[in-house]
Tab-separated table of N, CA and C in Angstrom:
chain	number	residue	atom	x	y	z
A	286	LEU	N	0.832	-1.190	0.000
A	286	LEU	CA	0.000	0.000	0.000
A	286	LEU	C	0.873	1.248	0.000
A	287	LEU	N	1.922	1.231	0.852
A	287	LEU	CA	2.808	2.395	0.910
A	287	LEU	C	3.536	2.592	-0.415
A	288	ALA	N	3.964	1.504	-1.025
A	288	ALA	CA	4.656	1.601	-2.312
A	288	ALA	C	3.733	2.203	-3.369
A	289	GLU	N	2.505	1.762	-3.383
A	289	GLU	CA	1.533	2.300	-4.348
A	289	GLU	C	1.269	3.776	-4.088
A	290	ALA	N	1.208	4.151	-2.821
A	290	ALA	CA	0.996	5.557	-2.482
A	290	ALA	C	2.167	6.400	-2.968
A	291	ARG	N	3.388	5.902	-2.763
A	291	ARG	CA	4.570	6.640	-3.225
A	291	ARG	C	4.581	6.759	-4.749
A	292	LYS	N	4.227	5.663	-5.442
A	292	LYS	CA	4.150	5.710	-6.910
A	292	LYS	C	3.157	6.767	-7.372
A	293	GLY	N	2.106	6.941	-6.616
A	293	GLY	CA	1.077	7.921	-6.950
A	293	GLY	C	1.434	9.337	-6.541
A	294	GLY	N	2.619	9.515	-5.962
A	294	GLY	CA	3.065	10.851	-5.602
A	294	GLY	C	2.710	11.291	-4.200
A	295	VAL	N	2.205	10.377	-3.385
A	295	VAL	CA	1.870	10.718	-2.007
A	295	VAL	C	3.163	10.774	-1.197
A	296	ASN	N	3.351	11.843	-0.444
A	296	ASN	CA	4.535	11.998	0.391
A	296	ASN	C	4.335	11.196	1.680
A	297	VAL	N	4.964	10.029	1.758
A	297	VAL	CA	4.846	9.159	2.924
A	297	VAL	C	6.126	9.285	3.742
A	298	ALA	N	6.005	9.655	5.003
A	298	ALA	CA	7.165	9.868	5.863
A	298	ALA	C	7.964	8.583	6.043
A	299	ALA	N	9.287	8.734	6.160
A	299	ALA	CA	10.165	7.590	6.400
A	299	ALA	C	9.788	6.942	7.722
A	300	GLY	N	9.786	5.626	7.767
A	300	GLY	CA	9.444	4.894	8.976
A	300	GLY	C	7.960	4.607	9.103
A	301	THR	N	7.167	5.224	8.250
A	301	THR	CA	5.731	4.975	8.273
A	301	THR	C	5.472	3.543	7.828
A	302	GLY	N	4.613	2.859	8.527
A	302	GLY	CA	4.256	1.502	8.133
A	302	GLY	C	5.059	0.425	8.813
A	303	ILE	N	5.915	0.787	9.755
A	303	ILE	CA	6.682	-0.224	10.486
A	303	ILE	C	5.744	-1.048	11.354
A	304	SER	N	4.716	-0.411	11.843
A	304	SER	CA	3.725	-1.074	12.684
A	304	SER	C	2.403	-1.155	11.927
A	305	ASN	N	1.585	-2.119	12.286
A	305	ASN	CA	0.251	-2.184	11.706
A	305	ASN	C	-0.629	-1.045	12.201
A	306	TYR	N	-0.224	-0.430	13.314
A	306	TYR	CA	-1.006	0.628	13.928
A	306	TYR	C	-0.188	1.908	13.928
A	307	ILE	N	-0.706	2.933	13.309
A	307	ILE	CA	-0.002	4.202	13.220
A	307	ILE	C	-0.821	5.247	13.960
A	308	ASN	N	-0.204	5.888	14.941
A	308	ASN	CA	-0.883	6.915	15.711
A	308	ASN	C	-0.879	8.203	14.905
A	309	THR	N	-2.034	8.692	14.578
A	309	THR	CA	-2.135	9.908	13.779
A	309	THR	C	-2.277	11.155	14.643
A	310	ILE	N	-2.315	10.978	15.958
A	310	ILE	CA	-2.430	12.115	16.869
A	310	ILE	C	-1.029	12.459	17.381
A	311	PRO	N	-0.562	13.681	17.139
A	311	PRO	CA	0.748	14.066	17.674
A	311	PRO	C	0.769	13.933	19.200
A	312	VAL	N	1.914	13.594	19.740
A	312	VAL	CA	2.044	13.363	21.188
A	312	VAL	C	1.542	14.553	21.989
A	313	GLU	N	1.868	15.753	21.551
A	313	GLU	CA	1.460	16.938	22.311
A	313	GLU	C	-0.051	17.180	22.287
A	314	GLU	N	-0.762	16.529	21.363
A	314	GLU	CA	-2.222	16.683	21.294
A	314	GLU	C	-2.980	15.522	21.949
A	315	GLN	N	-2.257	14.525	22.430
A	315	GLN	CA	-2.921	13.380	23.052
A	315	GLN	C	-3.482	13.786	24.414
A	316	PRO	N	-4.703	13.335	24.719
A	316	PRO	CA	-5.283	13.682	26.022
A	316	PRO	C	-4.606	12.902	27.143
A	317	GLU	N	-4.766	13.388	28.346
A	317	GLU	CA	-4.268	12.672	29.519
A	317	GLU	C	-5.004	11.339	29.649
A	318	TYR	N	-4.364	10.373	30.291
A	318	TYR	CA	-5.005	9.078	30.520
A	318	TYR	C	-6.265	9.305	31.367
A	319	PRO	N	-7.424	8.809	30.905
A	319	PRO	CA	-8.677	9.116	31.608
A	319	PRO	C	-8.934	8.273	32.847
A	320	GLY	N	-8.173	7.222	33.053
A	320	GLY	CA	-8.460	6.308	34.155
A	320	GLY	C	-7.708	6.641	35.427
A	321	ASN	N	-7.843	5.764	36.392
A	321	ASN	CA	-7.169	5.879	37.678
A	321	ASN	C	-6.221	4.686	37.774
A	322	LEU	N	-4.946	4.918	37.459
A	322	LEU	CA	-3.981	3.821	37.381
A	322	LEU	C	-3.840	3.055	38.687
A	323	GLU	N	-3.831	3.750	39.814
A	323	GLU	CA	-3.683	3.082	41.108
A	323	GLU	C	-4.880	2.189	41.410
A	324	LEU	N	-6.072	2.681	41.169
A	324	LEU	CA	-7.274	1.878	41.399
A	324	LEU	C	-7.283	0.660	40.470
A	325	GLU	N	-6.913	0.852	39.213
A	325	GLU	CA	-6.877	-0.262	38.261
A	325	GLU	C	-5.856	-1.319	38.679
A	326	ARG	N	-4.705	-0.887	39.200
A	326	ARG	CA	-3.696	-1.833	39.680
A	326	ARG	C	-4.238	-2.644	40.847
A	327	ARG	N	-4.944	-1.971	41.761
A	327	ARG	CA	-5.498	-2.666	42.921
A	327	ARG	C	-6.575	-3.672	42.509
A	328	ILE	N	-7.389	-3.316	41.529
A	328	ILE	CA	-8.424	-4.236	41.050
A	328	ILE	C	-7.775	-5.464	40.404
A	329	ARG	N	-6.745	-5.250	39.573
A	329	ARG	CA	-6.036	-6.391	38.951
A	329	ARG	C	-5.441	-7.304	40.015
A	330	SER	N	-4.857	-6.691	41.041
A	330	SER	CA	-4.260	-7.486	42.127
A	330	SER	C	-5.317	-8.316	42.836
A	331	ALA	N	-6.480	-7.727	43.094
A	331	ALA	CA	-7.554	-8.450	43.775
A	331	ALA	C	-8.068	-9.607	42.925
A	332	ILE	N	-8.200	-9.387	41.626
A	332	ILE	CA	-8.668	-10.452	40.728
A	332	ILE	C	-7.671	-11.598	40.697
A	333	ARG	N	-6.389	-11.281	40.612
A	333	ARG	CA	-5.363	-12.340	40.593
A	333	ARG	C	-5.314	-13.076	41.925
A	334	TRP	N	-5.413	-12.340	43.028
A	334	TRP	CA	-5.416	-12.962	44.350
A	334	TRP	C	-6.597	-13.920	44.473
A	335	ASN	N	-7.760	-13.492	44.030
A	335	ASN	CA	-8.949	-14.330	44.092
A	335	ASN	C	-8.750	-15.608	43.268
A	336	ALA	N	-8.171	-15.489	42.094
A	336	ALA	CA	-7.934	-16.659	41.249
A	336	ALA	C	-6.968	-17.638	41.925
A	337	ILE	N	-5.924	-17.109	42.521
A	337	ILE	CA	-4.953	-17.970	43.207
A	337	ILE	C	-5.600	-18.687	44.386
A	338	MET	N	-6.373	-17.965	45.174
A	338	MET	CA	-7.032	-18.573	46.336
A	338	MET	C	-8.038	-19.637	45.909
A	339	THR	N	-8.750	-19.410	44.822
A	339	THR	CA	-9.713	-20.394	44.321
A	339	THR	C	-8.996	-21.686	43.944
A	340	VAL	N	-7.879	-21.568	43.255
A	340	VAL	CA	-7.117	-22.751	42.851
A	340	VAL	C	-6.548	-23.461	44.073
A	341	LEU	N	-6.006	-22.709	45.020
A	341	LEU	CA	-5.421	-23.338	46.213
A	341	LEU	C	-6.478	-24.059	47.049
A	342	ARG	N	-7.656	-23.455	47.200
A	342	ARG	CA	-8.727	-24.116	47.944
A	342	ARG	C	-9.161	-25.404	47.258
A	343	ALA	N	-9.290	-25.349	45.942
A	343	ALA	CA	-9.709	-26.543	45.193
A	343	ALA	C	-8.669	-27.644	45.313
A	344	SER	N	-7.394	-27.286	45.285
A	344	SER	CA	-6.348	-28.312	45.342
A	344	SER	C	-6.251	-28.963	46.719
A	345	LYS	N	-6.775	-28.314	47.764
A	345	LYS	CA	-6.800	-28.940	49.086
A	345	LYS	C	-7.766	-30.111	49.110
A	346	LYS	N	-8.843	-30.009	48.323
A	346	LYS	CA	-9.836	-31.076	48.273
A	346	LYS	C	-9.386	-32.218	47.374
A	347	ASP	N	-8.785	-31.856	46.246
A	347	ASP	CA	-8.374	-32.864	45.271
A	347	ASP	C	-7.297	-32.251	44.393
A	348	LEU	N	-6.145	-32.900	44.314
A	348	LEU	CA	-5.042	-32.347	43.534
A	348	LEU	C	-5.352	-32.281	42.038
A	349	GLU	N	-6.367	-33.004	41.614
A	349	GLU	CA	-6.761	-32.951	40.198
A	349	GLU	C	-7.531	-31.667	39.882
A	350	LEU	N	-8.059	-31.019	40.914
A	350	LEU	CA	-8.805	-29.779	40.710
A	350	LEU	C	-7.836	-28.597	40.679
A	351	GLY	N	-8.314	-27.481	40.175
A	351	GLY	CA	-7.488	-26.279	40.172
A	351	GLY	C	-7.127	-25.883	38.759
A	352	GLY	N	-6.005	-25.258	38.628
A	352	GLY	CA	-5.589	-24.789	37.319
A	352	GLY	C	-4.114	-24.442	37.321
A	353	HIS	N	-3.651	-24.017	36.187
A	353	HIS	CA	-2.250	-23.652	36.030
A	353	HIS	C	-2.151	-22.137	36.163
A	354	MET	N	-1.650	-21.662	37.284
A	354	MET	CA	-1.653	-20.234	37.574
A	354	MET	C	-0.748	-19.440	36.649
A	355	ALA	N	0.375	-20.006	36.209
A	355	ALA	CA	1.267	-19.258	35.312
A	355	ALA	C	0.566	-18.926	34.006
A	356	SER	N	-0.267	-19.845	33.531
A	356	SER	CA	-1.014	-19.561	32.302
A	356	SER	C	-1.959	-18.395	32.507
A	357	PHE	N	-2.624	-18.377	33.649
A	357	PHE	CA	-3.541	-17.277	33.936
A	357	PHE	C	-2.781	-15.966	34.061
A	358	GLN	N	-1.688	-15.987	34.807
A	358	GLN	CA	-0.933	-14.758	35.042
A	358	GLN	C	-0.413	-14.167	33.731
A	359	SER	N	0.062	-15.023	32.834
A	359	SER	CA	0.624	-14.505	31.592
A	359	SER	C	-0.446	-13.946	30.667
A	360	SER	N	-1.657	-14.462	30.756
A	360	SER	CA	-2.715	-13.971	29.876
A	360	SER	C	-3.549	-12.860	30.514
A	361	ALA	N	-3.456	-12.691	31.814
A	361	ALA	CA	-4.295	-11.706	32.503
A	361	ALA	C	-4.062	-10.295	31.984
A	362	THR	N	-2.818	-9.948	31.754
A	362	THR	CA	-2.519	-8.603	31.268
A	362	THR	C	-3.042	-8.393	29.860
A	363	ILE	N	-2.970	-9.418	29.034
A	363	ILE	CA	-3.475	-9.305	27.669
A	363	ILE	C	-4.964	-8.985	27.692
A	364	TYR	N	-5.712	-9.703	28.518
A	364	TYR	CA	-7.157	-9.487	28.576
A	364	TYR	C	-7.497	-8.168	29.248
A	365	ASP	N	-6.615	-7.693	30.107
A	365	ASP	CA	-6.824	-6.417	30.786
A	365	ASP	C	-6.790	-5.274	29.785
A	366	VAL	N	-5.931	-5.400	28.800
A	366	VAL	CA	-5.804	-4.349	27.799
A	366	VAL	C	-7.057	-4.323	26.988
C-alpha cells in the first residue's frame, strides 16, 4: 500500500508503516489518561489474588482440581488491555 501511495506521488514519511497501527495524533495533542492507574492496579491485584485462592482451595480437596496459575498470570494482562 505504501509503495503504491509513493508511486502515486503521495509523500509518505520515512518509517511509516513499520507497525500495523499508526498513531495519527501528535504526542502533544494526546489527552491525559482518563483512568485511575492506582485503582486499576489494585483491582487487577484483587482479581489475581482471588484466582490464586480459588485454585489453592480446590487443590486442598483434590489435587486434580485447580488450574495452572502461570497460564492465567501470563494472559491476565493481555485481557486487561
